[in-house]
Each structure stands twice: as C-alpha cells, then as structure tokens.
Short mmCIF file of C-alpha atoms and ligand atoms in Angstrom, two decimals:
data_model
loop_
_atom_site.label_atom_id
_atom_site.label_comp_id
_atom_site.label_asym_id
_atom_site.label_seq_id
_atom_site.Cartn_x
_atom_site.Cartn_y
_atom_site.Cartn_z
CA MET A 906 124.68 29.40 55.35
CA PRO A 907 122.94 32.24 57.15
CA ILE A 908 125.47 33.79 59.58
CA TYR A 909 124.34 36.18 62.32
CA GLY A 910 125.10 37.15 65.90
CA THR A 911 122.98 40.00 67.29
CA ARG A 912 119.30 40.60 68.02
CA PRO A 913 118.45 42.69 64.95
CA GLU A 914 120.24 40.31 62.60
CA ALA A 915 118.32 37.38 64.14
CA ILE A 916 114.98 39.14 63.64
CA LYS A 917 115.80 40.04 60.03
CA MET A 918 117.38 36.67 59.20
CA ALA A 919 114.45 34.62 60.58
CA PRO A 920 112.20 35.17 57.51
CA ILE A 921 115.11 34.18 55.23
CA ILE A 922 115.73 30.99 57.22
CA LYS A 923 112.00 30.15 57.14
CA ALA A 924 111.94 30.67 53.37
CA LEU A 925 115.08 28.54 52.95
CA GLU A 926 113.47 25.77 55.03
CA ALA A 927 110.46 25.87 52.70
CA SER A 928 112.60 25.81 49.54
CA ASP A 929 112.78 22.72 47.31
CA VAL A 930 116.25 23.58 46.03
CA LEU A 931 118.13 25.17 48.95
CA LYS A 932 118.79 24.14 52.54
CA PRO A 933 119.97 26.38 55.41
CA VAL A 934 122.87 25.53 57.70
CA VAL A 935 122.40 28.13 60.44
CA THR A 936 125.52 29.55 62.10
CA VAL A 937 125.41 32.05 64.97
CA THR A 938 128.48 33.76 66.41
CA GLY A 939 126.90 34.57 69.78
CA GLN A 940 128.01 38.22 69.58
CA HIS A 941 124.83 38.69 71.63
CA ARG A 942 123.55 35.95 73.92
CA GLU A 943 120.26 36.48 75.76
CA MET A 944 119.04 38.97 73.13
CA LEU A 945 119.92 36.54 70.33
CA ASP A 946 118.55 33.42 71.97
CA GLN A 947 115.14 34.98 72.68
CA VAL A 948 114.67 35.66 68.94
CA ASN A 949 115.75 32.16 67.88
CA GLU A 950 113.34 30.68 70.45
CA LEU A 951 110.43 32.78 69.19
CA PHE A 952 110.98 31.76 65.56
CA GLU A 953 111.84 28.15 66.55
CA ILE A 954 115.29 28.26 64.96
CA THR A 955 117.96 25.93 66.35
CA PRO A 956 121.42 26.93 65.09
CA ASP A 957 123.59 24.18 63.62
CA PHE A 958 126.74 25.99 64.81
CA ASP A 959 127.17 28.43 67.71
CA LEU A 960 130.56 30.10 68.30
CA ASN A 961 129.42 31.65 71.63
CA ILE A 962 132.00 34.45 71.44
CA ILE A 963 130.30 36.91 73.86
CA GLN A 964 132.34 38.53 76.64
CA PRO A 965 131.34 41.62 78.62
CA ARG A 966 132.83 44.90 77.34
CA GLN A 967 134.96 43.31 74.62
CA THR A 968 136.53 45.48 71.92
CA LEU A 969 135.36 45.58 68.33
CA ASN A 970 138.66 44.04 67.23
CA ALA A 971 138.22 41.15 69.67
CA VAL A 972 134.70 40.51 68.33
CA MET A 973 135.93 40.70 64.71
CA ALA A 974 138.94 38.44 65.30
CA LYS A 975 137.03 35.77 67.23
CA ASN A 976 134.25 35.80 64.64
CA ILE A 977 136.57 35.36 61.65
CA ALA A 978 138.62 32.61 63.31
CA GLY A 979 135.54 30.70 64.47
CA LEU A 980 133.68 31.08 61.17
CA ASP A 981 136.71 29.91 59.22
CA GLU A 982 136.52 26.51 60.93
CA VAL A 983 132.77 26.18 60.29
CA LEU A 984 133.16 27.19 56.64
CA GLU A 985 135.91 24.61 56.20
CA GLU A 986 133.72 21.89 57.73
CA VAL A 987 130.49 22.70 55.88
CA ALA A 988 131.75 24.26 52.61
CA PRO A 989 128.39 25.96 51.87
CA GLU A 990 127.43 27.05 48.34
CA ALA A 991 126.90 30.60 49.64
CA VAL A 992 126.70 32.55 52.90
CA VAL A 993 124.06 35.12 53.77
CA VAL A 994 124.96 38.02 56.05
CA GLN A 995 122.56 40.73 57.15
CA GLY A 996 123.16 44.44 57.69
CA ASP A 997 126.19 46.04 59.28
CA THR A 998 127.26 44.47 62.55
CA THR A 999 130.74 43.15 63.28
CA THR A 1000 129.42 39.60 62.89
CA SER A 1001 128.00 40.48 59.50
CA THR A 1002 131.24 41.91 58.12
CA ALA A 1003 133.30 39.12 59.71
CA GLY A 1004 131.04 36.59 57.97
CA ALA A 1005 131.57 38.33 54.63
CA ILE A 1006 135.37 38.44 55.07
CA ALA A 1007 135.59 34.81 56.20
CA ALA A 1008 133.48 33.57 53.28
CA PHE A 1009 135.20 35.77 50.70
CA ASN A 1010 138.63 34.53 51.75
CA ARG A 1011 137.44 30.97 51.19
CA GLY A 1012 136.01 31.76 47.75
CA ILE A 1013 132.41 31.33 48.91
CA PRO A 1014 129.86 33.77 47.40
CA VAL A 1015 128.52 36.36 49.84
CA VAL A 1016 124.85 37.36 49.78
CA HIS A 1017 124.27 40.68 51.57
CA ALA A 1018 120.77 41.21 52.94
CA GLU A 1019 119.85 44.85 53.76
CA ALA A 1020 122.52 46.12 51.38
CA GLY A 1021 123.09 49.71 50.31
CA LEU A 1022 122.10 51.64 53.45
CA ARG A 1023 124.33 54.71 53.79
CA SER A 1024 124.50 57.61 56.24
CA PHE A 1025 127.47 59.02 54.28
CA ASN A 1026 129.40 59.55 57.53
CA ILE A 1027 131.98 56.87 58.24
CA PHE A 1028 131.91 57.69 62.00
CA SER A 1029 128.13 57.60 62.43
CA PRO A 1030 126.75 55.08 63.01
CA PHE A 1031 130.07 53.70 64.26
CA PRO A 1032 131.26 51.19 63.20
CA GLU A 1033 128.22 50.19 61.12
CA GLU A 1034 128.68 52.60 58.18
CA ALA A 1035 132.15 51.16 57.58
CA ASN A 1036 130.95 47.59 58.14
CA ARG A 1037 128.28 47.79 55.45
CA LYS A 1038 130.61 49.46 52.96
CA ILE A 1039 133.21 46.72 53.48
CA THR A 1040 130.57 44.03 52.96
CA THR A 1041 129.47 45.72 49.72
CA GLN A 1042 133.01 45.29 48.37
CA LEU A 1043 132.90 41.54 49.05
CA ALA A 1044 129.33 40.56 48.12
CA SER A 1045 128.23 38.74 44.95
CA LEU A 1046 124.54 39.52 45.47
CA HIS A 1047 123.27 42.77 47.04
CA LEU A 1048 119.71 42.65 48.41
CA ALA A 1049 118.61 46.26 48.71
CA PRO A 1050 115.50 46.89 50.83
CA THR A 1051 114.34 49.93 48.84
CA SER A 1052 115.06 51.90 45.67
CA VAL A 1053 116.98 54.42 47.82
CA SER A 1054 119.46 51.75 48.95
CA ARG A 1055 119.66 50.33 45.41
CA ASP A 1056 120.57 53.78 44.08
CA ASN A 1057 123.31 54.13 46.72
CA LEU A 1058 124.87 50.90 45.45
CA LEU A 1059 124.59 51.90 41.80
CA ARG A 1060 126.29 55.23 42.58
CA GLU A 1061 129.16 53.20 44.03
CA THR A 1062 129.34 51.37 40.66
CA VAL A 1063 128.09 48.00 41.90
CA THR A 1064 127.05 45.96 38.84
CA PRO A 1065 123.29 46.61 38.36
CA GLU A 1066 122.51 42.91 37.67
CA ASP A 1067 123.92 42.00 41.09
CA VAL A 1068 121.48 44.34 42.90
CA TYR A 1069 117.88 43.33 43.59
CA ILE A 1070 115.21 45.13 45.64
CA THR A 1071 113.57 42.78 48.14
CA GLY A 1072 112.00 45.01 50.78
CA ASN A 1073 113.33 44.61 54.31
CA THR A 1074 112.76 41.24 55.96
CA VAL A 1075 112.04 43.09 59.23
CA ILE A 1076 108.55 43.75 57.85
CA ASP A 1077 108.05 39.99 57.24
CA ALA A 1078 109.00 39.39 60.89
CA LEU A 1079 106.78 42.24 62.10
CA TYR A 1080 103.73 41.02 60.18
CA ASP A 1081 104.35 37.53 61.53
CA VAL A 1082 103.98 38.59 65.17
CA VAL A 1083 102.36 42.00 65.62
CA ASP A 1084 98.71 41.01 65.23
CA LYS A 1085 99.12 38.28 67.85
CA LYS A 1086 99.46 40.98 70.54
CA VAL A 1087 101.67 38.58 72.49
CA PRO A 1088 100.87 38.93 76.23
CA PHE A 1089 103.51 40.56 78.41
CA ASP A 1090 105.47 38.47 80.94
CA ASP A 1091 106.61 41.45 83.01
CA PRO A 1092 103.85 42.43 85.51
CA ALA A 1093 104.81 46.10 85.11
CA LEU A 1094 103.94 45.88 81.40
CA LYS A 1095 100.62 44.17 82.16
CA ASP A 1096 99.89 47.29 84.23
CA VAL A 1097 100.99 49.51 81.33
CA ALA A 1098 98.54 47.70 79.01
CA ALA A 1099 95.73 48.24 81.55
CA ASP A 1100 96.65 51.93 81.89
CA VAL A 1101 96.57 52.33 78.10
CA GLU A 1102 93.07 50.79 78.08
CA ALA A 1103 92.15 53.45 80.62
CA GLY A 1104 93.44 56.20 78.30
CA LYS A 1105 97.04 56.81 79.38
CA LYS A 1106 99.71 57.73 76.83
CA VAL A 1107 102.97 55.81 76.45
CA VAL A 1108 106.37 57.00 75.25
CA LEU A 1109 108.51 54.01 74.25
CA VAL A 1110 112.28 54.54 74.49
CA THR A 1111 115.21 52.44 73.28
CA THR A 1112 118.87 53.43 73.09
CA HIS A 1113 122.16 51.63 72.53
CA ARG A 1114 124.20 53.24 69.71
CA ARG A 1115 127.93 53.19 70.33
CA GLU A 1116 128.50 56.79 69.12
CA ASN A 1117 125.85 58.00 71.61
CA GLN A 1118 127.43 56.25 74.62
CA GLY A 1119 128.89 58.59 77.26
CA ASP A 1120 127.84 62.25 77.55
CA ALA A 1121 125.17 62.10 74.82
CA MET A 1122 123.45 59.13 76.42
CA ARG A 1123 123.61 60.75 79.87
CA GLY A 1124 121.94 63.84 78.32
CA VAL A 1125 119.17 61.59 76.99
CA GLY A 1126 118.81 60.10 80.48
CA ARG A 1127 118.51 63.60 82.00
CA ALA A 1128 115.91 64.59 79.38
CA LEU A 1129 113.89 61.47 80.17
CA GLY A 1130 114.00 62.21 83.90
CA ARG A 1131 112.71 65.75 83.29
CA LEU A 1132 110.01 64.52 80.88
CA ALA A 1133 108.78 61.98 83.41
CA ASP A 1134 108.59 64.69 86.10
CA GLN A 1135 106.84 67.18 83.80
CA HIS A 1136 104.32 64.71 82.27
CA SER A 1137 103.27 62.71 85.31
CA ASP A 1138 100.16 61.43 83.47
CA VAL A 1139 102.30 59.79 80.73
CA LEU A 1140 104.12 56.46 81.02
CA PHE A 1141 107.73 56.24 79.84
CA VAL A 1142 108.77 52.66 79.06
CA LEU A 1143 112.40 51.67 78.43
CA PRO A 1144 113.26 48.05 77.58
CA ALA A 1145 116.94 48.34 78.52
CA HIS A 1146 119.66 46.96 76.22
CA LYS A 1147 121.87 44.38 77.96
CA ASN A 1148 125.00 46.47 77.40
CA PRO A 1149 126.15 47.61 80.90
CA VAL A 1150 127.60 50.82 79.39
CA VAL A 1151 124.11 51.82 78.21
CA ARG A 1152 122.48 51.00 81.54
CA GLU A 1153 125.07 52.94 83.57
CA ALA A 1154 124.50 56.05 81.39
CA VAL A 1155 120.69 56.22 81.37
CA LEU A 1156 119.17 54.40 84.32
CA PRO A 1157 120.43 56.63 87.20
CA PHE A 1158 118.30 59.52 85.86
CA ILE A 1159 115.02 57.62 85.62
CA GLU A 1160 114.92 54.63 87.93
CA GLY A 1161 112.44 54.73 90.76
CA LYS A 1162 110.10 57.30 89.16
CA GLU A 1163 106.46 56.28 89.40
CA ASN A 1164 105.63 56.78 85.71
CA VAL A 1165 108.84 55.17 84.38
CA VAL A 1166 108.98 51.45 83.60
CA VAL A 1167 112.40 49.92 82.92
CA THR A 1168 112.34 46.31 81.69
CA GLU A 1169 114.78 43.68 80.48
CA PRO A 1170 115.01 43.30 76.67
CA LEU A 1171 111.61 42.09 75.51
CA ALA A 1172 110.99 39.07 73.35
CA TYR A 1173 110.18 40.34 69.85
CA GLY A 1174 106.44 39.60 69.96
CA GLN A 1175 106.09 41.52 73.24
CA PHE A 1176 108.18 44.42 71.94
CA THR A 1177 106.04 44.85 68.82
CA HIS A 1178 102.94 44.65 71.03
CA LEU A 1179 104.42 47.47 73.10
CA ILE A 1180 105.07 49.58 69.96
CA SER A 1181 101.41 49.13 69.03
CA LEU A 1182 100.35 50.46 72.46
CA SER A 1183 102.68 53.47 72.31
CA ASN A 1184 101.93 57.01 71.24
CA VAL A 1185 105.48 58.17 70.63
CA VAL A 1186 108.66 56.20 69.95
CA LEU A 1187 112.00 57.75 70.97
CA THR A 1188 114.90 55.65 69.72
CA ASP A 1189 118.34 55.39 68.17
CA SER A 1190 117.61 51.90 66.82
CA GLY A 1191 117.71 51.03 63.14
CA GLY A 1192 115.08 48.29 63.21
CA VAL A 1193 112.63 50.28 65.31
CA GLN A 1194 112.87 53.12 62.74
CA GLU A 1195 111.57 50.64 60.17
CA GLU A 1196 108.84 48.99 62.24
CA ALA A 1197 107.14 51.89 64.00
CA PRO A 1198 106.29 53.85 60.78
CA GLY A 1199 104.40 50.79 59.50
CA LEU A 1200 102.30 50.93 62.67
CA GLY A 1201 101.61 54.66 62.28
CA LYS A 1202 103.67 55.68 65.32
CA PRO A 1203 105.63 58.95 65.23
CA VAL A 1204 109.33 58.21 65.69
CA LEU A 1205 111.86 60.66 67.10
CA VAL A 1206 115.33 59.41 66.20
CA MET A 1207 118.13 60.34 68.59
CA ARG A 1208 120.80 60.60 65.91
CA GLU A 1209 122.29 63.34 63.73
CA ASN A 1210 121.81 61.35 60.52
CA THR A 1211 120.10 58.22 59.24
CA GLU A 1212 120.69 55.61 56.60
CA ARG A 1213 116.91 55.15 56.53
CA PRO A 1214 115.62 58.40 54.95
CA GLU A 1215 112.45 56.85 53.46
CA ALA A 1216 110.21 57.40 56.50
CA VAL A 1217 111.78 60.81 57.20
CA THR A 1218 110.68 61.85 53.71
CA ALA A 1219 107.23 60.40 54.40
CA GLY A 1220 107.00 62.51 57.59
CA THR A 1221 106.64 59.75 60.20
CA VAL A 1222 110.25 59.90 61.41
CA ARG A 1223 112.10 63.02 62.62
CA LEU A 1224 115.83 63.21 63.32
CA ILE A 1225 116.36 65.10 66.58
CA GLY A 1226 119.92 64.28 67.72
CA THR A 1227 120.76 63.72 71.38
CA ASP A 1228 120.85 67.24 72.83
CA GLU A 1229 119.02 67.15 76.18
CA GLU A 1230 116.95 70.29 75.53
CA ARG A 1231 115.96 69.18 72.01
CA VAL A 1232 114.90 65.70 73.18
CA TYR A 1233 112.85 67.28 75.98
CA ASN A 1234 111.18 69.78 73.64
CA GLU A 1235 110.43 67.39 70.76
CA VAL A 1236 108.78 64.81 73.02
CA THR A 1237 106.83 67.53 74.83
CA THR A 1238 105.52 68.87 71.50
CA LEU A 1239 104.22 65.45 70.45
CA LEU A 1240 102.57 64.97 73.85
CA THR A 1241 100.88 68.35 73.94
CA ASP A 1242 100.26 69.52 70.34
CA SER A 1243 97.71 67.28 68.61
CA ALA A 1244 98.19 68.95 65.20
CA ALA A 1245 101.94 68.24 65.34
CA TYR A 1246 101.18 64.69 66.47
CA ASN A 1247 98.63 63.97 63.74
CA ALA A 1248 100.98 65.32 61.08
CA MET A 1249 103.45 62.53 61.96
CA ALA A 1250 101.06 59.68 62.75
CA ALA A 1251 100.15 58.37 59.27
CA ALA A 1252 101.16 54.76 58.65
CA VAL A 1253 103.73 54.32 55.86
CA ASN A 1254 105.34 51.10 54.58
CA PRO A 1255 108.31 52.01 52.38
CA TYR A 1256 110.41 49.26 53.96
CA GLY A 1257 108.56 46.15 52.85
CA ASP A 1258 105.42 44.15 52.17
CA GLY A 1259 106.13 40.98 54.14
CA LYS A 1260 107.54 39.01 51.19
CA ALA A 1261 111.23 39.91 51.40
CA GLY A 1262 112.22 36.45 52.72
CA ASP A 1263 110.76 34.70 49.66
CA ARG A 1264 112.32 37.23 47.28
CA THR A 1265 115.69 36.74 48.98
CA VAL A 1266 115.56 32.99 48.48
CA SER A 1267 114.51 33.38 44.84
CA ALA A 1268 117.57 35.59 44.23
CA ILE A 1269 119.93 33.15 45.96
CA ALA A 1270 118.48 30.32 43.86
CA GLU A 1271 119.20 32.35 40.74
CA LEU A 1272 122.75 33.14 41.92
CA LEU A 1273 123.38 29.42 42.35
CA GLY A 1274 121.75 28.48 39.03
CA VAL A 1275 118.76 26.62 40.47
CA GLY A 1276 115.90 29.11 40.03
CA GLU A 1277 114.73 32.54 38.90
CA ARG A 1278 114.29 35.82 40.74
CA ALA A 1279 110.76 36.87 41.70
CA ALA A 1280 109.54 40.39 40.80
CA GLU A 1281 111.21 43.16 42.83
CA PHE A 1282 109.56 44.95 45.76
CA ASP A 1283 107.94 48.25 44.75
CA ASP A 1284 108.53 50.68 47.63
CA GLY A 1285 106.09 53.20 46.19
CA LEU A 1286 108.77 55.93 46.23
CA GLY A 1287 108.63 56.31 42.46
CA ASN A 1288 112.41 55.83 41.98
C1 LIG B 63 125.60 45.46 68.31
C2 LIG B 63 125.96 45.94 66.90
C3 LIG B 63 125.03 47.06 66.47
C4 LIG B 63 123.57 46.67 66.64
C5 LIG B 63 123.36 46.20 68.07
C6 LIG B 63 121.94 45.73 68.24
C7 LIG B 63 128.32 45.90 66.29
C8 LIG B 63 129.59 46.66 66.28
N1 LIG B 63 127.30 46.50 66.90
O1 LIG B 63 125.89 46.55 69.20
O2 LIG B 63 125.27 47.34 65.10
O3 LIG B 63 122.78 47.80 66.39
O4 LIG B 63 124.24 45.12 68.36
O5 LIG B 63 121.58 45.62 69.57
O6 LIG B 63 128.24 44.81 65.78
N2 LIG B 63 125.23 42.09 75.95
C9 LIG B 63 124.81 41.06 76.77
N3 LIG B 63 123.86 40.18 76.31
C10 LIG B 63 123.31 40.29 75.08
C11 LIG B 63 123.73 41.34 74.24
C12 LIG B 63 124.70 42.24 74.69
O7 LIG B 63 125.27 40.93 77.89
O8 LIG B 63 122.46 39.45 74.71
C13 LIG B 63 126.25 43.06 76.44
C14 LIG B 63 127.67 42.47 76.53
O9 LIG B 63 128.27 43.02 77.66
C15 LIG B 63 128.33 42.98 75.27
C16 LIG B 63 127.70 44.37 75.15
O10 LIG B 63 126.34 44.16 75.53
O11 LIG B 63 129.74 43.04 75.37
C17 LIG B 63 127.78 45.02 73.81
O12 LIG B 63 127.41 44.12 72.77
P1 LIG B 63 128.01 44.34 71.28
O13 LIG B 63 127.44 43.29 70.39
O14 LIG B 63 129.49 44.48 71.34
O15 LIG B 63 127.49 45.76 70.85
P2 LIG B 63 126.06 46.38 70.76
O16 LIG B 63 126.18 47.76 71.27
O17 LIG B 63 125.04 45.46 71.31
N1 LIG B 64 113.55 44.74 69.94
C1 LIG B 64 113.10 43.65 70.69
N2 LIG B 64 113.05 43.78 72.06
C2 LIG B 64 113.42 44.92 72.69
C3 LIG B 64 113.90 46.02 71.92
C4 LIG B 64 113.96 45.89 70.54
O1 LIG B 64 112.74 42.61 70.14
O2 LIG B 64 113.34 44.98 73.92
C5 LIG B 64 113.65 44.59 68.47
C6 LIG B 64 113.03 45.69 67.64
O3 LIG B 64 111.66 45.41 67.37
C7 LIG B 64 113.87 45.67 66.37
C8 LIG B 64 115.22 45.19 66.86
O4 LIG B 64 115.02 44.63 68.15
O5 LIG B 64 113.40 44.73 65.42
C9 LIG B 64 116.18 46.34 66.94
O6 LIG B 64 117.32 45.96 67.63
P1 LIG B 64 118.36 47.02 68.16
O7 LIG B 64 117.69 48.32 68.42
O8 LIG B 64 119.08 46.35 69.27
O9 LIG B 64 119.39 47.13 66.94
P2 LIG B 64 119.43 47.99 65.60
O10 LIG B 64 118.17 47.76 64.85
O11 LIG B 64 119.64 49.42 66.02
O12 LIG B 64 120.64 47.46 64.89
#
C-alpha cells in the first residue's frame, strides 16, 4: 500500500505505483491522505493514478498535530480494512511519518522510499528532519537514493542488509515528462516561452519551507522585488505554493511588476518544461534541488543547510540562506558574470538514472519473499 498526501510525495511515488502495476507478484492499493488537495490531484491526474482510498484531511492553516492525528486515525481504518502485506511511505512529510506509525502499530512492514537524508539539524528543515528520523526507526526496508544517504543510515546503525540504494524516483518521473515539453496552459507562460525564444533570461523561483515563513520569506520577497527592478530585461517566474502563509509573505513585494510572472502551482509536466527554459533556479524546495542539476541549471538554495549535499559537492547547487542582501547578490552574480554562471551550469545526475521505481519494487518483492533485488544504483560518487 503506497501511502502519500502531498505534491512531492505524489511525484516520487508515481514511478513506484507504475512499477507495482507492472509487477507479476505485487499489486498496489493506493491510499492518499489529502494533506494537499489541488497540488496532489494534479499529479495523480498527470500520471493517471486513481487512489483506492482518499482521507481528504485538508483544512486551511491546520496545525502539524492536527494533520498527524487525522492521518493516523484515518489510515488505521484503511489498514484494518485492507490488511496490506507492506506499506510504502516516501520522504519526510507528516503524512509519510503518520503512515509509518500507523502501519508499525498494526505490525505491517514499512518500506521507506528516499530514506537516509539528513541535514543534522532537528529544527531545519522543520519538521521534516525529525519526520524522516522517526520513520527510520520504524522501517523494515530503507531505500536510500544515494551512497551518501546509505552511509547516514549505516552510521545510525541500521542493519546493512535492510538498506538498498535505488536512486531517487524523482528522476524516473522527470525523465518521463521533461522531453515532452508539455505546453503551458497559463497565457503568461506562453509569453515567457516566446520571450525565451527571443533571447530573454528567466529566473525560476519557488518557496514554501515552514522554517522560512515569516521574516525570512518577506526578505526573499523584498530581494525579488529589487532584482526585478534592477534586471528589467530578465523574467522572474514564481509558481506560487497554495499555502496562504507563503503567498501573504512574498507576493506583496513582486505583484504587478512587468517582468514578474506569478502563476498557480503548475502541473508537473509544465513545471519541468519551465525549469528547462530557465537560466537560474532560486528555491527552497527539496525536489527541485534534485531535478534542476540533472538539467544543467544552476540552483541557489534559500536554506542554511541541505540534506542533499551531492549536487553541492558537484558544484551545481549553492546554499545561500534567506538573507535579503545575499539573495540579491547571488542572483545578480549569476545574471551578470558568465564565468560564475558557466562554473555552475554543468549537468550532473547523482540522484538517479530513471530506474528507481523498478529497483524499489524488486526490493519489496524480496522483503516479501517473492523475488530478488536488482543491482543497486551507482551514483558515481565513488562511495
Ligand atoms: C508540506 C510538507 C513539506 C513538503 C511540502 C511540499 C509537512 C509537515 N510538510 O508542507 O514537507 O515539502 O508539503 O509542498 O508535511 N494548501 C492548499 N492546497 C494544496 C496544498 C496546500 O490549499 O493543494 C494549503 C492549505 O491551506 C494547507 C497549507 O497549504 O493548510 C499548508 O499545507 P501543509 O501540507 O500543511 O504544509 P506544506 O507547507 O505544504
Ligand atoms: N513542482 C510542480 N509544480 C510547481 C512547483 C513544483 O510540479 O508549480 C514540483 C517540482 O518539480 C518537484 C516538486 O514539485 O518535483 C517539489 O515540491 P515542493 O517544492 O512543494 O516540495 P519539496 O520537494 O520541497 O518537499
């Protein structure tokens, strides 16, 4: 039973569900919590996944404890009804940890996809660093995307045989859609595509992290407003997260400017198309940090730390924090200094090769005694 509830989990679970559907020995029963709604549904539609169970728990501005409690209570009923052989949870959201707790308490093995990511700061990202550590304690099978995440798990004395390197399924999803260059629905983005054809540069921006909400996010908004004023020949495109707290912090500083385009959350195919048109990506997203390096796009990460050091080491990702002046200066450098830009623009793929979904299913089959694991993903990091 794949269990998920937010946009990034849906994107990263889709390749696992597709591989389960293709399996001769396993069958998925798909359960979504509805922690997200519009942003979840648009991913399921794209990948043609119809959940078997949907808890629909979303409420505006609900607390983490409310999300956790509703998830565990709702999942408990579904687990009782279906009694799956195993559950699969992905990453570090509240849905993901709730799914692990609910399954563990019913004696059902937990498979953790994207296991072993660590920032080593329990408060950042909040609450995700704690969520993924809790899930590690409960899982029977730990699917590490890279050798870095495997080593984190081994350092925490997870049994080596229970850890298996798959690559990240986000790269399977990316490869599935990015070459299609899915046309944009929003007329403003059709104009952006035409402007790029004509030689304009694009800075793509996404932000939503809970620990950045408030003053830090307002500082990012102010930096974006100044950047748009200073670089009037560059387009700044922000697909805005649905969270009203995020919108209230950032949008007042940038809305209405001629070279700023604010859109609703984009369907995944359109978002990856937009990454491919962009020159610089400015983000606090986890998934975008994994996708953009594969497309050779320099990524400036608005966080103090990252649980995804692989592309930082490779030079395509730089951690810049959220200080207004720093954000302004780092973006300006990449827009004006071609040597600095070229030094960051090499494509690197430490996160996957597009086969993580199949590897995941092979490992679940082995866990359940109905198959053998495929060879591990080689991330090329030499670990
Ligand atoms: C959640 C995850 C975070 C992940 C992020 C991806 C937790 C604690 N956080 O954070 O790890 O990086 O998703 O985006 O699990 N909303 C809508 N419609 C939607 C989605 C969100 O209206 O489709 C609004 C609601 O008002 C909701 C709010 O956004 O209450 C926040 O959603 P929530 O899932 O609590 O947190 P995120 O910040 O999205
Ligand atoms: N994404 C999308 N549409 C958007 C913005 C992002 O499909 O408008 C995708 C993006 O390609 C990535 C994922 O959503 O795969 C990241 O989600 P988010 O940043 O919300 O969460 P995180 O990865 O930080 O947990």
